[in-house]
PDB file of C-alpha atoms in Angstrom:
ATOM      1  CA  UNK R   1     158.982 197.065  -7.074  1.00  0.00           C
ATOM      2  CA  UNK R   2     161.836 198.060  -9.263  1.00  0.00           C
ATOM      3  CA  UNK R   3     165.310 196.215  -8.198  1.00  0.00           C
ATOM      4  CA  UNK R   4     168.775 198.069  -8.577  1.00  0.00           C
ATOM      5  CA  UNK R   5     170.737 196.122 -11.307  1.00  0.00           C
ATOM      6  CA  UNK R   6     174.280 196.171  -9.404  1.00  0.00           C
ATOM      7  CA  UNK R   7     176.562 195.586 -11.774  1.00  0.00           C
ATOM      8  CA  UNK R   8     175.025 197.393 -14.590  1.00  0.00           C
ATOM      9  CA  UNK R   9     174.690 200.733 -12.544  1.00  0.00           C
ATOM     10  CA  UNK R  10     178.563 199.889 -11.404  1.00  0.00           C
ATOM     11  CA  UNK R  11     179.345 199.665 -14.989  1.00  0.00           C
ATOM     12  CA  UNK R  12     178.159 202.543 -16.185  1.00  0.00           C
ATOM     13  CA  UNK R  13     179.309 204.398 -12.966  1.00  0.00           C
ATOM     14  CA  UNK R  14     182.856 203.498 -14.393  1.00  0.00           C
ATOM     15  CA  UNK R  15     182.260 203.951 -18.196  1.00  0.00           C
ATOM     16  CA  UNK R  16     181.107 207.718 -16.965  1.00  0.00           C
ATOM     17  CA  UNK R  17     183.972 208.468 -14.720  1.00  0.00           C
ATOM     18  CA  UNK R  18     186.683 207.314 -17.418  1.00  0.00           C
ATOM     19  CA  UNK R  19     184.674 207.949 -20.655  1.00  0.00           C
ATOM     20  CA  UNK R  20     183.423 211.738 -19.299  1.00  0.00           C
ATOM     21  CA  UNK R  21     186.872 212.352 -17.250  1.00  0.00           C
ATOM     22  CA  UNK R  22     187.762 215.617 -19.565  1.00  0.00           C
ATOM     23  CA  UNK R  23     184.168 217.132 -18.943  1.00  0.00           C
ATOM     24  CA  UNK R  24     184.497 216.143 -15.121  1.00  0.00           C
ATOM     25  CA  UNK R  25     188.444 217.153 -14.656  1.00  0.00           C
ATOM     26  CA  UNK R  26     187.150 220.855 -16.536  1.00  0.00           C
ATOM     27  CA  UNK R  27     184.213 221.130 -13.502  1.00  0.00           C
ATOM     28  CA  UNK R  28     186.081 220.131 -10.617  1.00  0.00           C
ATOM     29  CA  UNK R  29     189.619 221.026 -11.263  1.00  0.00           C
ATOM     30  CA  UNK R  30     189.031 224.355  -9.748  1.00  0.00           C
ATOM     31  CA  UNK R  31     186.848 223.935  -6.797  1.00  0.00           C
ATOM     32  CA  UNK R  32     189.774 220.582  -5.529  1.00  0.00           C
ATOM     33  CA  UNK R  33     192.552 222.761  -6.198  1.00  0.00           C
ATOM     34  CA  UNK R  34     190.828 225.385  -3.702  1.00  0.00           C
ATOM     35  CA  UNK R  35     190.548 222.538  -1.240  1.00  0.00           C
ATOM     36  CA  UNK R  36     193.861 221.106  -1.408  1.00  0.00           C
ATOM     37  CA  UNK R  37     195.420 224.895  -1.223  1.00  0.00           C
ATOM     38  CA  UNK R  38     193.287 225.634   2.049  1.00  0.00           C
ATOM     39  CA  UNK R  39     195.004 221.769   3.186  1.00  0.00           C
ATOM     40  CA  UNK R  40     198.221 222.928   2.680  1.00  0.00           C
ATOM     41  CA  UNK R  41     197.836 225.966   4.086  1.00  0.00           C
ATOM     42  CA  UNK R  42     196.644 224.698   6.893  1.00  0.00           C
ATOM     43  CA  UNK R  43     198.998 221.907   7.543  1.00  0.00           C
ATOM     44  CA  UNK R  44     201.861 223.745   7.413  1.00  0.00           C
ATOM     45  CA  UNK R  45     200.358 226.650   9.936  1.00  0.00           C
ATOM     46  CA  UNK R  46     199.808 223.770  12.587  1.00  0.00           C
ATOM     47  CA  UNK R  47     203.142 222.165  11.669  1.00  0.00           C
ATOM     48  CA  UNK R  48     204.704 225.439  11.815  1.00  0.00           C
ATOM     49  CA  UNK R  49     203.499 226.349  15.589  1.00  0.00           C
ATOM     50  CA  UNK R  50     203.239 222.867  16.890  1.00  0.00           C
ATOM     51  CA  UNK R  51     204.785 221.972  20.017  1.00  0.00           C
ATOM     52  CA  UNK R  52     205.035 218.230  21.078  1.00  0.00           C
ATOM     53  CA  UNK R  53     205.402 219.053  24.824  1.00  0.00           C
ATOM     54  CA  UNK R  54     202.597 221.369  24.824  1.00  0.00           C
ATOM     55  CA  UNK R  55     200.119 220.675  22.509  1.00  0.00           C
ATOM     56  CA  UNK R  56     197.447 224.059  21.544  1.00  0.00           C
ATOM     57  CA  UNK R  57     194.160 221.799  21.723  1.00  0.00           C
ATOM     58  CA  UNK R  58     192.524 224.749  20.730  1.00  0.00           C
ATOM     59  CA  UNK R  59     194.745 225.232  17.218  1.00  0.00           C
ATOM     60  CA  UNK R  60     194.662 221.550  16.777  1.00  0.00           C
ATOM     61  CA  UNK R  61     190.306 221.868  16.806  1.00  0.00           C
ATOM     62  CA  UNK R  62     190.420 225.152  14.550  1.00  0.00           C
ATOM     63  CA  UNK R  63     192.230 223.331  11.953  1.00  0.00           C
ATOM     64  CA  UNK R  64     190.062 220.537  12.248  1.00  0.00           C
ATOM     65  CA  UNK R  65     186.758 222.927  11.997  1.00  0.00           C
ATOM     66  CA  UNK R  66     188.391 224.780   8.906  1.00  0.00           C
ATOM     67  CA  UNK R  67     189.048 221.634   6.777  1.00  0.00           C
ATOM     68  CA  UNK R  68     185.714 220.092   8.021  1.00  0.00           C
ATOM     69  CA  UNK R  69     184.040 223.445   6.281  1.00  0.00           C
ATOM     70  CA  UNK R  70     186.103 223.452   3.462  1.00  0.00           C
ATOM     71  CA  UNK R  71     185.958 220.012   2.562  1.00  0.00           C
ATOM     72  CA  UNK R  72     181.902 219.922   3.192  1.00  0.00           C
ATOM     73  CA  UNK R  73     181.566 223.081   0.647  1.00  0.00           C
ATOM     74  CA  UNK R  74     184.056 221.360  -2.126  1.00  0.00           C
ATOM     75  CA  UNK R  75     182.537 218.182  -2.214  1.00  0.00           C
ATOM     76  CA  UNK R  76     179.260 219.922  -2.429  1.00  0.00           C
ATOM     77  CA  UNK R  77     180.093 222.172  -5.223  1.00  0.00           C
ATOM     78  CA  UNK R  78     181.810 219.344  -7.273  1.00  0.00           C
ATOM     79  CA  UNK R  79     178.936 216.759  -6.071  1.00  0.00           C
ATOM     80  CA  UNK R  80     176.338 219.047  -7.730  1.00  0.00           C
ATOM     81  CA  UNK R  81     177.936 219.770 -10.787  1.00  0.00           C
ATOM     82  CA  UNK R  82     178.272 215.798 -11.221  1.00  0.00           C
ATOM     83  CA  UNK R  83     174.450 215.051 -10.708  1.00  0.00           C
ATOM     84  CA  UNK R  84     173.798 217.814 -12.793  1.00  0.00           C
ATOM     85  CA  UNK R  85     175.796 216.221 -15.636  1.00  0.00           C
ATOM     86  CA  UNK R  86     174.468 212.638 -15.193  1.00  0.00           C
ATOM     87  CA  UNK R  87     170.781 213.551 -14.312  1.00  0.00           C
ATOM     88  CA  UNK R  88     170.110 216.694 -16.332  1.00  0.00           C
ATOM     89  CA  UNK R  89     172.903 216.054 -19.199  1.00  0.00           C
ATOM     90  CA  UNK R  90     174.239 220.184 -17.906  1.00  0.00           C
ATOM     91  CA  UNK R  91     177.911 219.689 -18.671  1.00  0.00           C
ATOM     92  CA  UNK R  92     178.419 223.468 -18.129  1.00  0.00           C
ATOM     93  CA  UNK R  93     179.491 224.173 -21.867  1.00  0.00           C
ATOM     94  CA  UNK R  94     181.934 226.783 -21.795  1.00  0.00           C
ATOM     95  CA  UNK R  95     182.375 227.027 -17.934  1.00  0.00           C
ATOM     96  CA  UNK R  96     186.201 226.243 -17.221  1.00  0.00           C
ATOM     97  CA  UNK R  97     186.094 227.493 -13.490  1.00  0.00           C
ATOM     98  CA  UNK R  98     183.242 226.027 -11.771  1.00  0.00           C
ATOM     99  CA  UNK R  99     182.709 227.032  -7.799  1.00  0.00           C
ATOM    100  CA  UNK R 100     178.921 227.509  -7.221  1.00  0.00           C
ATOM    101  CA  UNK R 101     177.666 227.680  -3.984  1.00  0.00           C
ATOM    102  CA  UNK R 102     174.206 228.218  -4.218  1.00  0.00           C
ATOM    103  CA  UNK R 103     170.756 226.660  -2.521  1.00  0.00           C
ATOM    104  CA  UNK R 104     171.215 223.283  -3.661  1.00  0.00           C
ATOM    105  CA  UNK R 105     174.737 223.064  -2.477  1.00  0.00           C
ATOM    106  CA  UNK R 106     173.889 224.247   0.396  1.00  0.00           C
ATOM    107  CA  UNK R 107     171.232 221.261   0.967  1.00  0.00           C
ATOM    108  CA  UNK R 108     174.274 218.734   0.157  1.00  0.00           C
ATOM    109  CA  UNK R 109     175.732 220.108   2.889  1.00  0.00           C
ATOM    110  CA  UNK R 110     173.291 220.457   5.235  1.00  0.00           C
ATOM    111  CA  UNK R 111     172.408 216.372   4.196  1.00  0.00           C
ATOM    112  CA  UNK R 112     175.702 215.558   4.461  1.00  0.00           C
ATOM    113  CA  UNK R 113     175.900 216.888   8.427  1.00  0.00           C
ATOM    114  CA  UNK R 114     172.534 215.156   8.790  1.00  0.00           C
ATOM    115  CA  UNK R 115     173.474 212.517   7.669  1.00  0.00           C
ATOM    116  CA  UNK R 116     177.053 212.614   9.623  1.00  0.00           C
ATOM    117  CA  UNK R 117     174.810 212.735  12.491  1.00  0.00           C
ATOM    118  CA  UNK R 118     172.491 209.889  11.972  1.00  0.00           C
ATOM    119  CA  UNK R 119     175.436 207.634  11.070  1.00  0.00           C
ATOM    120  CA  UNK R 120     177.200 208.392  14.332  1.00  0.00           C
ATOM    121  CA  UNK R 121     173.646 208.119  16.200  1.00  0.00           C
ATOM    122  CA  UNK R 122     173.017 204.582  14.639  1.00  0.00           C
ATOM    123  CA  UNK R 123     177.026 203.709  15.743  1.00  0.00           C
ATOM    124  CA  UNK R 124     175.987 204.738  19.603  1.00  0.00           C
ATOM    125  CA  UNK R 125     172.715 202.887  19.397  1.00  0.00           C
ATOM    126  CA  UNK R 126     174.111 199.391  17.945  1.00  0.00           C
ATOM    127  CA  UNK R 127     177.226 200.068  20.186  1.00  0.00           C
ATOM    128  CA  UNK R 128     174.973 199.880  23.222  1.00  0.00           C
ATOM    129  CA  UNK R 129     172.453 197.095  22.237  1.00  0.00           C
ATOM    130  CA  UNK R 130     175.461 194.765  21.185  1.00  0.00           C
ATOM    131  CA  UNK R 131     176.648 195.234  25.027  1.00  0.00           C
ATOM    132  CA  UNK R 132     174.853 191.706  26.398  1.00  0.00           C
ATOM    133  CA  UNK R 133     175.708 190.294  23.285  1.00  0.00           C
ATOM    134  CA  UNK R 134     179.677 191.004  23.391  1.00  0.00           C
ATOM    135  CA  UNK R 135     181.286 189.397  26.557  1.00  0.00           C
ATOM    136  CA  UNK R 136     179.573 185.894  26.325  1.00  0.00           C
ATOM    137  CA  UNK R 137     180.177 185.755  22.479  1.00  0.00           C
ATOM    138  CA  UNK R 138     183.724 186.774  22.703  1.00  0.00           C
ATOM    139  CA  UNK R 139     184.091 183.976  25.820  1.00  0.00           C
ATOM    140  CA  UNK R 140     182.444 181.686  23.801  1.00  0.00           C
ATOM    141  CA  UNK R 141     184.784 181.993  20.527  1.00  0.00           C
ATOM    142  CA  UNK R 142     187.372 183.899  21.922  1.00  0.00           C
ATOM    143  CA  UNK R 143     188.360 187.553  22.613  1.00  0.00           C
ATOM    144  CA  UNK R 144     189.729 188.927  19.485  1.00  0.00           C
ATOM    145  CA  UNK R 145     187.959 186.756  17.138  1.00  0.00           C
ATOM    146  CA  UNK R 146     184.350 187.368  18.689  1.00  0.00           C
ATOM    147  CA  UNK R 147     184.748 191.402  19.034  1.00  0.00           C
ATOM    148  CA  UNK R 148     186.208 191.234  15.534  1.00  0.00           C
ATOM    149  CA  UNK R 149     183.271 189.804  14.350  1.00  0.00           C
ATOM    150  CA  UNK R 150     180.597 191.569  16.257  1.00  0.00           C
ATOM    151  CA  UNK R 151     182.315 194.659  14.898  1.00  0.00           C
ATOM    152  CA  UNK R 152     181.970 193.679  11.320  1.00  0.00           C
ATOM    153  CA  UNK R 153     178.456 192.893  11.977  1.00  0.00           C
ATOM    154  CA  UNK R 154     177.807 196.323  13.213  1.00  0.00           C
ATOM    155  CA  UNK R 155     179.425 198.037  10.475  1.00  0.00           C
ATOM    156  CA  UNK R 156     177.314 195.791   8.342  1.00  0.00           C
ATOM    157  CA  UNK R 157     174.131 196.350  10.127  1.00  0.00           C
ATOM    158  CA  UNK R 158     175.337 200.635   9.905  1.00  0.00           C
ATOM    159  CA  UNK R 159     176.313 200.268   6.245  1.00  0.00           C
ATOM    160  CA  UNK R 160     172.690 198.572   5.426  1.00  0.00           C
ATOM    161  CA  UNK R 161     170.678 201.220   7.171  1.00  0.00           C
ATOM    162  CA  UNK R 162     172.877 204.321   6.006  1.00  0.00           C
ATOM    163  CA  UNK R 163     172.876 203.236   2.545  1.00  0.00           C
ATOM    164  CA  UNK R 164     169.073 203.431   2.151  1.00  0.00           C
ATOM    165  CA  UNK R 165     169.676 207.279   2.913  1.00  0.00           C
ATOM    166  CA  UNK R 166     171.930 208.087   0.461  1.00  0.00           C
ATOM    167  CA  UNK R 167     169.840 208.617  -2.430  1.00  0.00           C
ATOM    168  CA  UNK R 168     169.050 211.523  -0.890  1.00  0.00           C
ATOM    169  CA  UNK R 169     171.852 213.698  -2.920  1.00  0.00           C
ATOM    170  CA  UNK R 170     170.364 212.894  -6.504  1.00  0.00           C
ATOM    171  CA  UNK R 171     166.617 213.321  -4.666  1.00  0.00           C
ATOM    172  CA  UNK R 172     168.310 217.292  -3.753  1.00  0.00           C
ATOM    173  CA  UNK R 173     168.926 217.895  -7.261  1.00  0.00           C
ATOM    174  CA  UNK R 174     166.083 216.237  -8.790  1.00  0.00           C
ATOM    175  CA  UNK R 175     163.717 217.456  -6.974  1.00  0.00           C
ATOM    176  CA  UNK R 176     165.376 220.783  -4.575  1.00  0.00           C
ATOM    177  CA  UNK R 177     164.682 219.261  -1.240  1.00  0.00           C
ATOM    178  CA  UNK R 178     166.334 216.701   1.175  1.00  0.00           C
ATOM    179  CA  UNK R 179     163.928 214.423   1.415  1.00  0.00           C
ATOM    180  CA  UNK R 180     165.542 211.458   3.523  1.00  0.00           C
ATOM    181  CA  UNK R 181     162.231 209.779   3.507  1.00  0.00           C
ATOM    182  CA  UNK R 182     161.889 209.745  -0.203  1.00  0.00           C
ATOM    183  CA  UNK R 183     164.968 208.121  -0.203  1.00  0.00           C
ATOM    184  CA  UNK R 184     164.164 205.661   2.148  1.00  0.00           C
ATOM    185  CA  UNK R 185     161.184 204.715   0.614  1.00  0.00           C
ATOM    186  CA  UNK R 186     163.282 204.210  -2.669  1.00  0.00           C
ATOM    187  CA  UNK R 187     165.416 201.980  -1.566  1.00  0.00           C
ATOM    188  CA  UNK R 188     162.645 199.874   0.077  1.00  0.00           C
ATOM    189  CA  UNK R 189     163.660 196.327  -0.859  1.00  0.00           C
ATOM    190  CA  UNK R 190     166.877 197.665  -1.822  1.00  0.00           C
ATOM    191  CA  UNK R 191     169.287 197.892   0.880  1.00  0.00           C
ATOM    192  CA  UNK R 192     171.553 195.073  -0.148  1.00  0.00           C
ATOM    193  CA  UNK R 193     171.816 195.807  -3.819  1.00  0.00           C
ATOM    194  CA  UNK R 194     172.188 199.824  -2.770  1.00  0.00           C
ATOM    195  CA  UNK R 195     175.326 198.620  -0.080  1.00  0.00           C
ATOM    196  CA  UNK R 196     176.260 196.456  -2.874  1.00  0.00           C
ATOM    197  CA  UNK R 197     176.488 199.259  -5.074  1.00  0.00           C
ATOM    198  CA  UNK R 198     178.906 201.368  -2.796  1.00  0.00           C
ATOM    199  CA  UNK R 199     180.794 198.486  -1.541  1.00  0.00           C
ATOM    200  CA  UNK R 200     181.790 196.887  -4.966  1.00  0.00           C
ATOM    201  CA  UNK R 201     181.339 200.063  -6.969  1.00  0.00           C
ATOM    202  CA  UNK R 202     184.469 201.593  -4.352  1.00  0.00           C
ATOM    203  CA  UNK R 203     186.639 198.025  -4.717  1.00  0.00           C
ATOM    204  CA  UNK R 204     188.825 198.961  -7.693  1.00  0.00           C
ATOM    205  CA  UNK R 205     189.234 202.827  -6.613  1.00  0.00           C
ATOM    206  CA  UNK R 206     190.067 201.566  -3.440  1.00  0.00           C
ATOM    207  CA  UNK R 207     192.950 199.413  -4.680  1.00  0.00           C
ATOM    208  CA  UNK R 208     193.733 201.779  -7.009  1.00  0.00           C
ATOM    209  CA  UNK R 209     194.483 204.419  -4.082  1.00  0.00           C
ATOM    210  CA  UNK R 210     196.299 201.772  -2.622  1.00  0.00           C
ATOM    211  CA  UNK R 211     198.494 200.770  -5.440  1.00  0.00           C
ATOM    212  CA  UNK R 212     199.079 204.578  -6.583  1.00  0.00           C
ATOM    213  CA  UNK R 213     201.292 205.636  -3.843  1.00  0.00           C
ATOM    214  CA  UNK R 214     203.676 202.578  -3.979  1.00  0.00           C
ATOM    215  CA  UNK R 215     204.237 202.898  -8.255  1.00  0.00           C
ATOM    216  CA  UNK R 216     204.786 206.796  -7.230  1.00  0.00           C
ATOM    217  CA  UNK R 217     207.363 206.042  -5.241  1.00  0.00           C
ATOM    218  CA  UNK R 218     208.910 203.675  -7.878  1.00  0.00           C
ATOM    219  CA  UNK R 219     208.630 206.507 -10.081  1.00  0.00           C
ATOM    220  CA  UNK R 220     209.736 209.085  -8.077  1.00  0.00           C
ATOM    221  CA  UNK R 221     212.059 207.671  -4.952  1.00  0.00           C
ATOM    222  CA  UNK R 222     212.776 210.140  -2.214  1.00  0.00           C
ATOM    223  CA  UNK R 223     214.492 209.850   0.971  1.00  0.00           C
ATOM    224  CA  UNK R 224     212.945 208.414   3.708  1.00  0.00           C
ATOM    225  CA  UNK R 225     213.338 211.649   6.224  1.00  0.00           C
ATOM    226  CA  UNK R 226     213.351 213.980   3.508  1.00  0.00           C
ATOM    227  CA  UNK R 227     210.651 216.948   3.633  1.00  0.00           C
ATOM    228  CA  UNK R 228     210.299 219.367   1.665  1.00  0.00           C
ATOM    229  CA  UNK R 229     207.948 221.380  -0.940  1.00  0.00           C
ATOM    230  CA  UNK R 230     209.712 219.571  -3.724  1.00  0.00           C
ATOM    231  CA  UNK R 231     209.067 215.735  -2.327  1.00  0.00           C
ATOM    232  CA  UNK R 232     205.406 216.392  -1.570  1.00  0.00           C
ATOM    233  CA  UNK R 233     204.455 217.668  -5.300  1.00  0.00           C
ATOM    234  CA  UNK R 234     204.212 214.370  -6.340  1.00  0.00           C
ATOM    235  CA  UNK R 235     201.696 213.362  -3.296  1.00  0.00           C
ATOM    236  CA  UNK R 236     199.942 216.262  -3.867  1.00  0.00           C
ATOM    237  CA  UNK R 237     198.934 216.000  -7.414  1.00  0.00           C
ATOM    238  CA  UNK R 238     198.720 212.045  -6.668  1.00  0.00           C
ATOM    239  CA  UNK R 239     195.962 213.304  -4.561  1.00  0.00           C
ATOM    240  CA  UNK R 240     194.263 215.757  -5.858  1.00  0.00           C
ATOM    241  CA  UNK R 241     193.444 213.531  -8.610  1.00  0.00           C
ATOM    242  CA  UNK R 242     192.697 210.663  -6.327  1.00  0.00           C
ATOM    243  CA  UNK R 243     190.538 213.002  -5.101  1.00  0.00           C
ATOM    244  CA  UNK R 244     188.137 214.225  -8.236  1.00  0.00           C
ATOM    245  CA  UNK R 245     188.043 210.588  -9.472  1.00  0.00           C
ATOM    246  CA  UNK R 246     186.741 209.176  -6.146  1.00  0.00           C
ATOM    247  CA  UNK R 247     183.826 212.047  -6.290  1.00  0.00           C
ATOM    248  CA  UNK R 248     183.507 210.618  -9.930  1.00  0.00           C
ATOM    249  CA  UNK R 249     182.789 207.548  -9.180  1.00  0.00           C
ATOM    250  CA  UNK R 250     180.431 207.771  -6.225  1.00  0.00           C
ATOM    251  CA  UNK R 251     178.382 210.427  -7.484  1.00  0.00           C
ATOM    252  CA  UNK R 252     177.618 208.668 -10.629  1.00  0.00           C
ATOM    253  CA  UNK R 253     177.106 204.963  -8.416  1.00  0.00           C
ATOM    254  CA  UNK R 254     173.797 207.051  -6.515  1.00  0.00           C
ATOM    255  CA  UNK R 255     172.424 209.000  -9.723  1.00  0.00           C
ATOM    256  CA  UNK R 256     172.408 205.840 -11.574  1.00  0.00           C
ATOM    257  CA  UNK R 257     170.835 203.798  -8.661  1.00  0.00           C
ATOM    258  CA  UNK R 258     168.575 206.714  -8.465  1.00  0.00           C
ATOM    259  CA  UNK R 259     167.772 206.401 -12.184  1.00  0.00           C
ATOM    260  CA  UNK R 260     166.956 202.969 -12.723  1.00  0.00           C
ATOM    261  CA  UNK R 261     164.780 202.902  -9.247  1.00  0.00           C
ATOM    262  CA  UNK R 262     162.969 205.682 -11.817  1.00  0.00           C
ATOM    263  CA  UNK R 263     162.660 203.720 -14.486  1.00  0.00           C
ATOM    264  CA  UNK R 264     165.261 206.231 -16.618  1.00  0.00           C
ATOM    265  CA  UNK R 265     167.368 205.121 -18.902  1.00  0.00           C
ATOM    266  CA  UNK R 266     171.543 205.523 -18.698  1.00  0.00           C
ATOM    267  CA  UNK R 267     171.271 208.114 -21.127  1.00  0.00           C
ATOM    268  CA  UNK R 268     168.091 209.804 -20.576  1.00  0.00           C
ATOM    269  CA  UNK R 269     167.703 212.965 -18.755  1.00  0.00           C
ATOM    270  CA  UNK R 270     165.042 214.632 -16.416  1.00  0.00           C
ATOM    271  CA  UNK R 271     163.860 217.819 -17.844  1.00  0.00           C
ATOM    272  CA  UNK R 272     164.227 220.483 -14.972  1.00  0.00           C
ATOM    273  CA  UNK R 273     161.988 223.699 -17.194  1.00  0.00           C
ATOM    274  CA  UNK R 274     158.402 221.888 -15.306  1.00  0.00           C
ATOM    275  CA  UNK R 275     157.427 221.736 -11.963  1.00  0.00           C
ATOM    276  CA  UNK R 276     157.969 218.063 -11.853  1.00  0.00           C
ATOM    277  CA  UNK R 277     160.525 216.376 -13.753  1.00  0.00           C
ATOM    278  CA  UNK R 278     159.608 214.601 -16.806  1.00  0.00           C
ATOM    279  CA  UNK R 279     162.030 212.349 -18.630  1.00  0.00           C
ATOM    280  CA  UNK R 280     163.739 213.381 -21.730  1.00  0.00           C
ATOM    281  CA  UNK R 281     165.021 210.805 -24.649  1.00  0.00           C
ATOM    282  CA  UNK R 282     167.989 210.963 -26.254  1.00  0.00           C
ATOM    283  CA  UNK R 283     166.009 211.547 -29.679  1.00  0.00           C
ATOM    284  CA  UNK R 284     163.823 214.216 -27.922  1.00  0.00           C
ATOM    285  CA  UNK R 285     161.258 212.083 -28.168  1.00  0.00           C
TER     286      UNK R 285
END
C-alpha cells in the first residue's frame, strides 16, 4: 500500500502555485474576474433594495442561489484547467481567456454538490450520535470546555471521512467519471496523511489571508465609515487574487496526492490519447 508523503506533496503543491503562478494567473484570470463581477453585481442589487425593517427573504435566497451557481461553475472551470496542467502537463499554450464549461466541468460540479451533500449528511449523523455523549461530558468537565471539545472532535471525525472523498476531482479528469469509490479506495490507509495534506497544506494561505487585509490597510488607510467604489478597489483585487491562489494551492495538494498514490512522478504526466492512461516521462521515455 502506497503512503502519501505529506510534506513532499505540500512542497511541491507550493513550488507549483508560486513557480507556475504566470501560467495559472493567464488560465484563471478570466473565469475569477467573471465571478467577482457577478459578486459585485449582486451585492450592490441587494444593498441597493434592502430594507432592515422588512427584509425580502425571497431576494435575500435569489442572491444566495445566483452566487452559489456562479461560484460552483468558476471554481469548476479554473479547477479543471489546474488538473489539466499538473496531471496532463496542458498549460493551454496560447489560450489567454480560458472559460470552458464542458462535460468534465460539469462532473466537478455535480461532485462538488455531492459531495456538499454528504458532508452536511455526515454533520447530521455525528450531530445526533454525539447526543448521549454531550450532556454528561460537558457536566463532567464543564459546559463550554466539554461542547468545545466534542465539537472539535466532530469536525475531526467529518474532516477524516470527507477527506478520503476528495480525490475524486483529479479521478474526474483522469479518468472522466466521478468515481467516489475509487477515491475512497485510494485513500485506504490514508485518511490522516490525506487530512494532513489539506490541513497543513492550507496553514500558510490561511495566515496569509489573514495577514493580507491588515498590511492593505497599512498601505492603503481609509476611513472607518467610508464606502465607496474607490475604498473597495483595493479589497477587491486583494481578493480576487486571494482567490486564484487559494484554487492554486488546493488543486495542486489533491493531484499530487493523487499522483504519488499512482506511483507518478512530480513531473510526469498521464497520457490522455489511450483509453487508459499511461504515464509519460519527462524524456518521453
Amino acid at each position: 500500500m502506497r503512503k502519501i508523503p505529506v510534506f513532499e506533496v505540500i512542497r511541491y503543491a507550493y513550488r507549483f502555485a508560486f513557480g507556475e503562478f504566470g501560467t495559472i494567473l493567464r488560465l484563471t484570470w478570466f473565469p475569477a474576474l467573471v465571478f467577482f463581477a457577478v459578486s459585485v453585481v449582486v451585492a450592490l442589487i441587494t444593498a441597493g433594495s434592502f430594507d432592515p425593517s422588512s427584509p425580502n427573504i425571497g431576494s435575500i435566497l435569489l442572491s444566495f442561489v445566483v452566487m452559489a451557481a456562479v461560484s460552483l461553475f468558476v471554481s469548476a472551470t479554473i479547477a479543471v484547467s489546474l488538473h489539466r496542467m499538473i496531471l496532463f502537463g496542458d498549460s493551454r499554450v496560447g489560450e489567454n481567456i480560458s472559460f470552458r464549461i464542458g462535460p468534465t466541468e460539469l462532473k466537478f460540479v455535480g461532485a462538488s454538490i455531492l459531495l456538499g451533500l454528504i458532508a452536511i449528511a455526515v454533520a447530521f449523523a455525528l450531530s445526533l450520535a454525539s447526543i448521549p455523549f454531550a450532556i454528561p461530558f460537558a457536566a463532567a468537565t464543564g459546559a463550554s470546555f466539554g461542547l468545545f471539545t466534542l465539537t472539535i472532535v466532530m469536525y475531526v471525525v467529518a474532516g477524516l471521512l470527507l477527506a478520503r472523498l476528495l480525490l475524486v476531482y483529479p479521478h474526474i479528469v483522469a479518468e472522466e467519471k466521478i468515481d467516489l469509490r475509487g477515491a475512497w479506495q485510494a485513500t485506504k490507509g490514508n485518511a490522516m496523511r490525506m487530512f494532513g495534506v489539506i490541513a497543513l497544506g492550507m496553514v500558510p494561505f490561511i495566515i496569509l489571508s489573514l495577514l493580507a487585509p491588515f498590511i492593505l490597510a497599512l498601505i492603503f488607510p481609509s476611513e472607518p465609515d467610508s464606502f465607496s467604489p474607490a475604498t473597495m478597489l483595493p479589497d477587491l483585487i486583494l481578493n480576487y487574487f486571494l482567490f486564484i491562489l487559494s484554487t492554486a494551492i488546493w488543486v495542486p495538494l489533491l493531484c499530487y496526492s493523487y499522483k504519488a498514490l499512482r506511483d507518478i512522478g512530480p513531473y510526469e504526466y498521464l497520457d490522455e490519447s489511450g483509453t487508459s492512461p499511461a504515464v509519460i516521462r519527462p524524456d518521453g521515455e
